[in-house]
Amino acid sequence: MAIRAGTILTVENGRVIENGVVLVRDGRIQAVGADLEVPLGAEVVDYGPDAVLAPGLVSAYSDDQGSRSTDRAANPMLDALDGYDFYAKNYALLRGGVTSTYVVPSNGRLLSGLGAMVKTFGDTREQRIIGSGIALHGAIDKSARTTPGYWMPPIPATVDVGIGYAVEQLPKTTMGAILGLRELVALGRTGAEAPEWGLGVGPALARAMEAKLPWRISAVEEHEVRALVDFAKSAGVVVVIDKAHGAKPVAKAIAAAGVPVIYQVPAWGSDHGKDEDARWPDYSVPAALIGAGARVAISSSTPTRLLFDAQLASRGGLSPEAGLRAITLTPAELLGVSDRVGSIKAGKDADFVVLSAHPLQGGTVLATWLDGALAWAPDYEADARRAAAEKKNERISQVPYPTIVVTADEIHVGDGTIIAPGEVLLRDGKIGAVGRRVPRPAGSEVVHTSCLMPGIIDARGHLGLDGSSKVPSLDFDLKQIMAPGDLVDQRVALGGVTTVVMAPRGDSSRGAPSIAYKPAAQERQVVRSPATVQMQWADDNRLNSGKAVRSLLEKGKSYKEKWDEYHAKLAKWEPSDEEDAITEAAAESEEEEAAEDEPKDDKKKKKKKKGDPELDPDPVTGRWIADAKNGDAKFRLKLVPAEGSGDVEGNLRAPSVSDELVELTGSWNRDEKKLLASGLGSKGWVQVDATLQAIENEAKEKVWKLVGTLTAGSTSSEFTADRTSKDYPVAGRSQGRPVKPEVAKEPKGKPREPRLDPGMEPVKDILEGRRVLVVTVSRGDEIVDCVTACSEFGVKPVLYASSGLYSVASRVASKLGGVLVNSADARTEDLQARGVPLAFYSGMEEGTIDLALMAAYSVQRGMSPDGALRALTSDSAKLLKIEARVGRIAQGLDADVLALDGPPLAPGTSITRAWVNGREIVTE
């Protein structure tokens, strides 16, 4: 067989062959070059002049570990191949270009067993095994320091002997782990039995050390890496540092010690933690290690993403050549299988991957070959089958908006338009102008960047929920839980996501609202509330599937018809002269009453100052801000009781007692003015015990305040809280003379306005095309039913979790409002070609920072870069009907823009600066 390609990257000595050919026979490479004579009768496969041929990728880690975790802290007898599934169809790995992978015996132990290397495709077990027992696999990081106690009951268990007890196993600290490794090395040199480590450990280690197997040990934090380097210098065994997330400061020491590293790219697409010391991904470590002279292989915690994660490593300055070697030849060398895989060289296995461009420069996998046979090629149908209140809640900044002119080599407007070069004027929190040249007002700051794009929109995320799984009703205003952005929100904005549609984690049969907001904004934070109404189509009883959606739309239709009828009558109604006179008389009567009552009201107010202020019918509901007297942090308390005395529910945000929002329940006694509420926080049980007291403020007026104690565990803190707002207005009762009958303000005969229903208003907007209905539905037949039912009401639904859409896309595409997608969805480009708007979503809290990576990964799998960018920005905004504020770099829209050091969505591109509402985001 002869395989041709425009470029062949052999990796061997960095050799690159233009317009080359690879000759293959019996699964092995016979020759590679540019001017080879193709033998008579050989099958020729020509991928064309634009294709790039590279060695099959070597994954130095597999998340499909061969065996379960061993009971003992060290078990060198455990072979990874004993539990490996040789019958698994590794389509996802092959689609990612991975042809061979390291199998982990188990994880989370000081010495977990023997690793192995296997092919990801093959007919027989023997064909797939490249090497067994190739490394001693272990760890000294946190995962290895939680080994449970070991218990071996005596046999037989008698009354006098007992049943024994669990013996604590080491290590518990990094120092203990290093001491344990030294003890195991010493044990291996003698081969003696050591009951404290387990039967057979000594002889097994002796065999491994006689074979000179490398010790592949995981170390994550900087101090763990340093400890492992010191161990490697003195132990007299070959050590390979695994993971090494904190290795950057130790790069020179690693290189000087000659210790190789298998760097595992940090996982993305998940929440990273809110604590200040939380580890957030740093993709520059491989470049720093290679720059210092260390040998580095790159692995991925999700091997199907190996190619993409290696592309991410280029953010730190890693060259494409070094990056490709780090996922091919170097891991093969470190794991002892470079004689068979890792490069394109005569005599090696015919494992290679065909790409649309250089692997480390955005290339998409076109085909994967293994042992001279085509193991994977694009078959989308087969893939589909296999897959089967702003004012209350926003702090208005008094700092004037800066005026900034951003010049860029390229401006990606968001709708596919590119201005190169171009300029953007940011003024008064808006985009003042965009074009080749824009005005430069006096005093404006001018900054330059390589590339500019709009802020990214997360179409369905959970940032701001703080772990809550509550599903609010449609009449609940999510603006009540908004707060100015904190450090995590700023990090998210610097990661590119400037707008998040915060949606509850679940759906409701009555509809659940979401809110589009800007987490990092200090003002004008809410983009739209509610942004969408989300519902679940499927029901456990399939006969009931869709009933809730139909019922809500029916109710909304009836509600809308009442308002349509009212507006139609109002348009036809004309007041008579007599009705005008009545209206004027009513107004004059009200003015006279106001003038008559004013002096008496003033006297009442003066009298009230001498005693306690009047107590509202509901004096507790609202937002409370408290300062603890012992210097404790501020917290906010929101309570929603019934009128008078009764049950209370709400939430408490107090970093001193809980890292998460505390959900409270309790009681309110009006007669005793007593509040008692409690809930479980991340640091233990929390209780609020307070009374309502009339206290003088700075104006010498008495106001109601909550005074009490906040208790968490064994500590307590006294506090005084002010109510800064109410969730809803409460009318006070009249204490004066009897109220006069109200004079009708509406003229006689004027159509009466229908009752306003806050829960139906969003549904009315959906029916009028001003708001979005998001439906969770996955099965193909149910998708058809859902779209058909919604179209009867004139509604184009937006689909979520719609894995079965591709089988019915041609039937429903024209009736869809859009589809929410993430990096796991395939054939997104097919939907875009049909004109279906797409919007990327994260479904996470602070993990939304990786939304751009999800889109970039979709590009690497075949989605068009322009389509992916639109799905993050303009298409997402249109789908959510918030395009009047965000989604594009256009005059009049909010000044949410991102500065980049390269093309958007290229894995090697980093976001260098971000502006939200015209203010630059910075982290302290």
mmCIF file of N, CA, C and O in Angstrom, residues 85-157:
data_model
loop_
_atom_site.group_PDB
_atom_site.id
_atom_site.type_symbol
_atom_site.label_atom_id
_atom_site.label_comp_id
_atom_site.label_asym_id
_atom_site.label_seq_id
_atom_site.Cartn_x
_atom_site.Cartn_y
_atom_site.Cartn_z
ATOM 1 N N ASP A 85 -10.250 -3.953 28.838
ATOM 2 C CA ASP A 85 -11.264 -4.485 27.935
ATOM 3 C C ASP A 85 -10.736 -4.457 26.499
ATOM 4 O O ASP A 85 -10.724 -3.404 25.854
ATOM 5 N N PHE A 86 -10.312 -5.617 26.011
ATOM 6 C CA PHE A 86 -9.750 -5.697 24.661
ATOM 7 C C PHE A 86 -10.839 -5.726 23.578
ATOM 8 O O PHE A 86 -10.522 -5.720 22.398
ATOM 9 N N TYR A 87 -12.089 -5.771 23.997
ATOM 10 C CA TYR A 87 -13.178 -5.814 23.013
ATOM 11 C C TYR A 87 -13.841 -4.436 22.836
ATOM 12 O O TYR A 87 -14.758 -4.292 22.027
ATOM 13 N N ALA A 88 -13.377 -3.448 23.586
ATOM 14 C CA ALA A 88 -13.988 -2.122 23.496
ATOM 15 C C ALA A 88 -13.717 -1.502 22.138
ATOM 16 O O ALA A 88 -12.639 -1.660 21.556
ATOM 17 N N LYS A 89 -14.723 -0.803 21.604
ATOM 18 C CA LYS A 89 -14.583 -0.060 20.353
ATOM 19 C C LYS A 89 -14.188 1.369 20.693
ATOM 20 O O LYS A 89 -15.015 2.170 21.120
ATOM 21 N N ASN A 90 -12.937 1.690 20.493
ATOM 22 C CA ASN A 90 -12.425 2.998 20.914
ATOM 23 C C ASN A 90 -12.618 4.052 19.820
ATOM 24 O O ASN A 90 -11.668 4.686 19.368
ATOM 25 N N TYR A 91 -13.869 4.242 19.387
ATOM 26 C CA TYR A 91 -14.125 5.171 18.291
ATOM 27 C C TYR A 91 -13.712 6.596 18.651
ATOM 28 O O TYR A 91 -13.168 7.328 17.820
ATOM 29 N N ALA A 92 -13.994 7.006 19.893
ATOM 30 C CA ALA A 92 -13.667 8.378 20.282
ATOM 31 C C ALA A 92 -12.162 8.623 20.261
ATOM 32 O O ALA A 92 -11.698 9.682 19.832
ATOM 33 N N LEU A 93 -11.383 7.638 20.740
ATOM 34 C CA LEU A 93 -9.928 7.778 20.712
ATOM 35 C C LEU A 93 -9.414 7.811 19.275
ATOM 36 O O LEU A 93 -8.572 8.640 18.923
ATOM 37 N N LEU A 94 -9.928 6.924 18.437
ATOM 38 C CA LEU A 94 -9.484 6.878 17.046
ATOM 39 C C LEU A 94 -9.871 8.163 16.322
ATOM 40 O O LEU A 94 -9.117 8.676 15.493
ATOM 41 N N ARG A 95 -11.023 8.687 16.629
ATOM 42 C CA ARG A 95 -11.442 9.946 16.005
ATOM 43 C C ARG A 95 -10.512 11.086 16.406
ATOM 44 O O ARG A 95 -10.297 12.027 15.656
ATOM 45 N N GLY A 96 -9.943 10.985 17.602
ATOM 46 C CA GLY A 96 -8.992 11.991 18.053
ATOM 47 C C GLY A 96 -7.571 11.723 17.590
ATOM 48 O O GLY A 96 -6.660 12.470 17.965
ATOM 49 N N GLY A 97 -7.334 10.677 16.799
ATOM 50 C CA GLY A 97 -6.015 10.392 16.263
ATOM 51 C C GLY A 97 -5.138 9.557 17.178
ATOM 52 O O GLY A 97 -3.953 9.356 16.880
ATOM 53 N N VAL A 98 -5.682 9.048 18.286
ATOM 54 C CA VAL A 98 -4.886 8.267 19.241
ATOM 55 C C VAL A 98 -4.836 6.817 18.785
ATOM 56 O O VAL A 98 -5.867 6.153 18.670
ATOM 57 N N THR A 99 -3.630 6.316 18.544
ATOM 58 C CA THR A 99 -3.466 4.938 18.063
ATOM 59 C C THR A 99 -2.892 4.001 19.122
ATOM 60 O O THR A 99 -3.003 2.784 18.991
ATOM 61 N N SER A 100 -2.258 4.543 20.146
ATOM 62 C CA SER A 100 -1.752 3.702 21.240
ATOM 63 C C SER A 100 -1.887 4.473 22.540
ATOM 64 O O SER A 100 -1.796 5.711 22.566
ATOM 65 N N THR A 101 -2.100 3.737 23.609
ATOM 66 C CA THR A 101 -2.358 4.398 24.885
ATOM 67 C C THR A 101 -1.788 3.596 26.041
ATOM 68 O O THR A 101 -1.708 2.367 25.987
ATOM 69 N N TYR A 102 -1.384 4.316 27.060
ATOM 70 C CA TYR A 102 -0.878 3.719 28.309
ATOM 71 C C TYR A 102 -2.074 3.340 29.168
ATOM 72 O O TYR A 102 -3.018 4.124 29.328
ATOM 73 N N VAL A 103 -2.057 2.152 29.736
ATOM 74 C CA VAL A 103 -3.141 1.680 30.599
ATOM 75 C C VAL A 103 -2.686 1.745 32.045
ATOM 76 O O VAL A 103 -1.632 1.198 32.406
ATOM 77 N N VAL A 104 -3.469 2.430 32.864
ATOM 78 C CA VAL A 104 -3.156 2.597 34.284
ATOM 79 C C VAL A 104 -3.644 1.385 35.062
ATOM 80 O O VAL A 104 -4.793 0.965 34.895
ATOM 81 N N PRO A 105 -2.803 0.786 35.905
ATOM 82 C CA PRO A 105 -3.276 -0.361 36.690
ATOM 83 C C PRO A 105 -4.371 0.042 37.668
ATOM 84 O O PRO A 105 -5.391 -0.622 37.797
ATOM 85 N N SER A 106 -4.160 1.162 38.382
ATOM 86 C CA SER A 106 -5.168 1.765 39.255
ATOM 87 C C SER A 106 -4.615 3.120 39.678
ATOM 88 O O SER A 106 -3.468 3.452 39.392
ATOM 89 N N ASN A 107 -5.433 3.893 40.347
ATOM 90 C CA ASN A 107 -5.013 5.224 40.788
ATOM 91 C C ASN A 107 -5.150 5.359 42.296
ATOM 92 O O ASN A 107 -5.790 4.544 42.960
ATOM 93 N N GLY A 108 -4.548 6.427 42.827
ATOM 94 C CA GLY A 108 -4.746 6.742 44.229
ATOM 95 C C GLY A 108 -3.975 5.888 45.212
ATOM 96 O O GLY A 108 -4.419 5.715 46.345
ATOM 97 N N ARG A 109 -2.829 5.341 44.804
ATOM 98 C CA ARG A 109 -2.008 4.545 45.720
ATOM 99 C C ARG A 109 -0.540 4.948 45.540
ATOM 100 O O ARG A 109 -0.135 5.419 44.480
ATOM 101 N N LEU A 110 0.245 4.726 46.592
ATOM 102 C CA LEU A 110 1.673 5.041 46.540
ATOM 103 C C LEU A 110 2.345 4.257 45.419
ATOM 104 O O LEU A 110 3.158 4.802 44.662
ATOM 105 N N LEU A 111 2.022 2.991 45.290
ATOM 106 C CA LEU A 111 2.512 2.161 44.199
ATOM 107 C C LEU A 111 1.359 1.243 43.811
ATOM 108 O O LEU A 111 1.044 0.284 44.525
ATOM 109 N N SER A 112 0.705 1.557 42.690
ATOM 110 C CA SER A 112 -0.561 0.897 42.379
ATOM 111 C C SER A 112 -0.420 -0.307 41.462
ATOM 112 O O SER A 112 -1.388 -1.037 41.273
ATOM 113 N N GLY A 113 0.745 -0.519 40.848
ATOM 114 C CA GLY A 113 0.888 -1.696 40.015
ATOM 115 C C GLY A 113 1.741 -1.433 38.792
ATOM 116 O O GLY A 113 2.511 -0.471 38.734
ATOM 117 N N LEU A 114 1.578 -2.295 37.798
ATOM 118 C CA LEU A 114 2.370 -2.248 36.580
ATOM 119 C C LEU A 114 1.525 -1.717 35.426
ATOM 120 O O LEU A 114 0.453 -2.252 35.131
ATOM 121 N N GLY A 115 2.006 -0.643 34.760
ATOM 122 C CA GLY A 115 1.317 -0.087 33.614
ATOM 123 C C GLY A 115 1.635 -0.863 32.344
ATOM 124 O O GLY A 115 2.573 -1.670 32.299
ATOM 125 N N ALA A 116 0.847 -0.606 31.293
ATOM 126 C CA ALA A 116 1.034 -1.312 30.030
ATOM 127 C C ALA A 116 0.706 -0.368 28.875
ATOM 128 O O ALA A 116 0.094 0.677 29.065
ATOM 129 N N MET A 117 1.116 -0.742 27.665
ATOM 130 C CA MET A 117 0.800 0.018 26.453
ATOM 131 C C MET A 117 0.030 -0.877 25.499
ATOM 132 O O MET A 117 0.425 -2.042 25.267
ATOM 133 N N VAL A 118 -1.072 -0.339 24.946
ATOM 134 C CA VAL A 118 -1.890 -1.122 24.024
ATOM 135 C C VAL A 118 -2.246 -0.269 22.807
ATOM 136 O O VAL A 118 -2.204 0.962 22.843
ATOM 137 N N LYS A 119 -2.619 -0.945 21.711
ATOM 138 C CA LYS A 119 -3.175 -0.269 20.548
ATOM 139 C C LYS A 119 -4.665 -0.012 20.795
ATOM 140 O O LYS A 119 -5.331 -0.787 21.496
ATOM 141 N N THR A 120 -5.185 1.027 20.184
ATOM 142 C CA THR A 120 -6.602 1.346 20.354
ATOM 143 C C THR A 120 -7.484 0.626 19.340
ATOM 144 O O THR A 120 -8.704 0.815 19.321
ATOM 145 N N PHE A 121 -6.871 -0.179 18.494
ATOM 146 C CA PHE A 121 -7.627 -0.896 17.463
ATOM 147 C C PHE A 121 -6.875 -2.176 17.139
ATOM 148 O O PHE A 121 -5.646 -2.196 17.125
ATOM 149 N N GLY A 122 -7.605 -3.250 16.899
ATOM 150 C CA GLY A 122 -6.968 -4.516 16.541
ATOM 151 C C GLY A 122 -7.925 -5.670 16.712
ATOM 152 O O GLY A 122 -8.899 -5.601 17.471
ATOM 153 N N ASP A 123 -7.621 -6.767 16.020
ATOM 154 C CA ASP A 123 -8.520 -7.918 16.025
ATOM 155 C C ASP A 123 -8.265 -8.859 17.194
ATOM 156 O O ASP A 123 -9.180 -9.518 17.688
ATOM 157 N N THR A 124 -7.016 -8.960 17.656
ATOM 158 C CA THR A 124 -6.688 -9.920 18.707
ATOM 159 C C THR A 124 -5.980 -9.225 19.864
ATOM 160 O O THR A 124 -5.438 -8.132 19.720
ATOM 161 N N ARG A 125 -5.986 -9.891 21.003
ATOM 162 C CA ARG A 125 -5.303 -9.388 22.183
ATOM 163 C C ARG A 125 -3.812 -9.218 21.910
ATOM 164 O O ARG A 125 -3.220 -8.193 22.261
ATOM 165 N N GLU A 126 -3.214 -10.216 21.274
ATOM 166 C CA GLU A 126 -1.782 -10.174 21.012
ATOM 167 C C GLU A 126 -1.429 -9.018 20.074
ATOM 168 O O GLU A 126 -0.381 -8.369 20.214
ATOM 169 N N GLN A 127 -2.285 -8.746 19.112
ATOM 170 C CA GLN A 127 -2.027 -7.680 18.164
ATOM 171 C C GLN A 127 -2.073 -6.312 18.844
ATOM 172 O O GLN A 127 -1.338 -5.404 18.453
ATOM 173 N N ARG A 128 -2.895 -6.204 19.873
ATOM 174 C CA ARG A 128 -3.100 -4.895 20.489
ATOM 175 C C ARG A 128 -2.091 -4.592 21.582
ATOM 176 O O ARG A 128 -1.883 -3.428 21.926
ATOM 177 N N ILE A 129 -1.479 -5.574 22.179
ATOM 178 C CA ILE A 129 -0.520 -5.318 23.263
ATOM 179 C C ILE A 129 0.828 -4.892 22.670
ATOM 180 O O ILE A 129 1.441 -5.625 21.906
ATOM 181 N N ILE A 130 1.288 -3.714 23.052
ATOM 182 C CA ILE A 130 2.620 -3.248 22.647
ATOM 183 C C ILE A 130 3.643 -3.602 23.711
ATOM 184 O O ILE A 130 4.767 -4.010 23.417
ATOM 185 N N GLY A 131 3.260 -3.420 24.962
ATOM 186 C CA GLY A 131 4.167 -3.738 26.057
ATOM 187 C C GLY A 131 3.399 -3.935 27.346
ATOM 188 O O GLY A 131 2.497 -3.158 27.669
ATOM 189 N N SER A 132 3.731 -4.977 28.102
ATOM 190 C CA SER A 132 3.095 -5.219 29.399
ATOM 191 C C SER A 132 4.131 -5.057 30.491
ATOM 192 O O SER A 132 5.312 -5.358 30.289
ATOM 193 N N GLY A 133 3.706 -4.607 31.646
ATOM 194 C CA GLY A 133 4.637 -4.402 32.750
ATOM 195 C C GLY A 133 5.756 -3.464 32.388
ATOM 196 O O GLY A 133 6.927 -3.742 32.630
ATOM 197 N N ILE A 134 5.425 -2.295 31.805
ATOM 198 C CA ILE A 134 6.469 -1.398 31.296
ATOM 199 C C ILE A 134 6.883 -0.343 32.307
ATOM 200 O O ILE A 134 7.893 0.346 32.106
ATOM 201 N N ALA A 135 6.119 -0.165 33.399
ATOM 202 C CA ALA A 135 6.472 0.857 34.386
ATOM 203 C C ALA A 135 5.785 0.559 35.702
ATOM 204 O O ALA A 135 4.683 -0.001 35.729
ATOM 205 N N LEU A 136 6.470 0.912 36.796
ATOM 206 C CA LEU A 136 5.835 0.892 38.116
ATOM 207 C C LEU A 136 5.062 2.190 38.268
ATOM 208 O O LEU A 136 5.633 3.275 38.196
ATOM 209 N N HIS A 137 3.764 2.072 38.458
ATOM 210 C CA HIS A 137 2.892 3.252 38.468
ATOM 211 C C HIS A 137 2.519 3.606 39.909
ATOM 212 O O HIS A 137 2.088 2.756 40.672
ATOM 213 N N GLY A 138 2.701 4.878 40.278
ATOM 214 C CA GLY A 138 2.379 5.285 41.644
ATOM 215 C C GLY A 138 2.107 6.768 41.743
ATOM 216 O O GLY A 138 1.993 7.475 40.742
ATOM 217 N N ALA A 139 2.027 7.267 42.972
ATOM 218 C CA ALA A 139 1.721 8.680 43.192
ATOM 219 C C ALA A 139 2.130 9.095 44.588
ATOM 220 O O ALA A 139 2.096 8.294 45.533
ATOM 221 N N ILE A 140 2.540 10.370 44.703
ATOM 222 C CA ILE A 140 2.760 10.938 46.036
ATOM 223 C C ILE A 140 1.857 12.151 46.246
ATOM 224 O O ILE A 140 1.969 12.839 47.254
ATOM 225 N N ASP A 141 0.982 12.440 45.288
ATOM 226 C CA ASP A 141 0.100 13.599 45.431
ATOM 227 C C ASP A 141 -1.033 13.272 46.396
ATOM 228 O O ASP A 141 -1.056 12.212 47.035
ATOM 229 N N LYS A 142 -1.983 14.176 46.485
ATOM 230 C CA LYS A 142 -3.070 14.052 47.456
ATOM 231 C C LYS A 142 -3.839 12.753 47.292
ATOM 232 O O LYS A 142 -4.323 12.162 48.271
ATOM 233 N N SER A 143 -3.966 12.275 46.054
ATOM 234 C CA SER A 143 -4.754 11.061 45.813
ATOM 235 C C SER A 143 -4.174 9.845 46.513
ATOM 236 O O SER A 143 -4.904 8.907 46.841
ATOM 237 N N ALA A 144 -2.853 9.844 46.746
ATOM 238 C CA ALA A 144 -2.205 8.689 47.366
ATOM 239 C C ALA A 144 -2.174 8.783 48.882
ATOM 240 O O ALA A 144 -1.713 7.853 49.542
ATOM 241 N N ARG A 145 -2.645 9.901 49.413
ATOM 242 C CA ARG A 145 -2.551 10.103 50.866
ATOM 243 C C ARG A 145 -3.879 9.877 51.570
ATOM 244 O O ARG A 145 -4.081 10.335 52.691
ATOM 245 N N THR A 146 -4.790 9.188 50.884
ATOM 246 C CA THR A 146 -6.100 8.899 51.497
ATOM 247 C C THR A 146 -6.394 7.405 51.458
ATOM 248 O O THR A 146 -7.550 6.999 51.447
ATOM 249 N N THR A 147 -5.360 6.588 51.435
ATOM 250 C CA THR A 147 -5.549 5.140 51.407
ATOM 251 C C THR A 147 -6.217 4.686 52.701
ATOM 252 O O THR A 147 -5.735 4.996 53.797
ATOM 253 N N PRO A 148 -7.336 3.969 52.598
ATOM 254 C CA PRO A 148 -8.011 3.524 53.830
ATOM 255 C C PRO A 148 -7.198 2.460 54.556
ATOM 256 O O PRO A 148 -6.265 1.869 54.009
ATOM 257 N N GLY A 149 -7.573 2.213 55.800
ATOM 258 C CA GLY A 149 -6.892 1.198 56.596
ATOM 259 C C GLY A 149 -7.076 -0.197 56.005
ATOM 260 O O GLY A 149 -8.057 -0.489 55.324
ATOM 261 N N TYR A 150 -6.106 -1.060 56.267
ATOM 262 C CA TYR A 150 -6.134 -2.426 55.727
ATOM 263 C C TYR A 150 -6.539 -3.393 56.834
ATOM 264 O O TYR A 150 -5.968 -3.383 57.930
ATOM 265 N N TRP A 151 -7.537 -4.209 56.503
ATOM 266 C CA TRP A 151 -8.070 -5.143 57.519
ATOM 267 C C TRP A 151 -8.087 -6.553 56.946
ATOM 268 O O TRP A 151 -8.673 -6.808 55.901
ATOM 269 N N MET A 152 -7.406 -7.456 57.623
ATOM 270 C CA MET A 152 -7.380 -8.866 57.224
ATOM 271 C C MET A 152 -7.897 -9.691 58.411
ATOM 272 O O MET A 152 -7.170 -9.940 59.377
ATOM 273 N N PRO A 153 -9.169 -10.087 58.385
ATOM 274 C CA PRO A 153 -9.720 -10.845 59.521
ATOM 275 C C PRO A 153 -8.997 -12.182 59.675
ATOM 276 O O PRO A 153 -8.681 -12.842 58.680
ATOM 277 N N PRO A 154 -8.702 -12.562 60.900
ATOM 278 C CA PRO A 154 -8.049 -13.866 61.117
ATOM 279 C C PRO A 154 -9.002 -15.012 60.790
ATOM 280 O O PRO A 154 -10.215 -14.887 60.939
ATOM 281 N N ILE A 155 -8.428 -16.104 60.271
ATOM 282 C CA ILE A 155 -9.235 -17.275 59.936
ATOM 283 C C ILE A 155 -8.667 -18.480 60.679
ATOM 284 O O ILE A 155 -7.489 -18.822 60.472
ATOM 285 N N PRO A 156 -9.418 -19.146 61.540
ATOM 286 C CA PRO A 156 -10.793 -18.747 61.909
ATOM 287 C C PRO A 156 -10.778 -17.637 62.956
ATOM 288 O O PRO A 156 -9.791 -17.472 63.678
ATOM 289 N N ALA A 157 -11.873 -16.884 63.036
ATOM 290 C CA ALA A 157 -12.008 -15.852 64.061
ATOM 291 C C ALA A 157 -12.648 -16.490 65.283
ATOM 292 O O ALA A 157 -13.766 -16.992 65.225
#
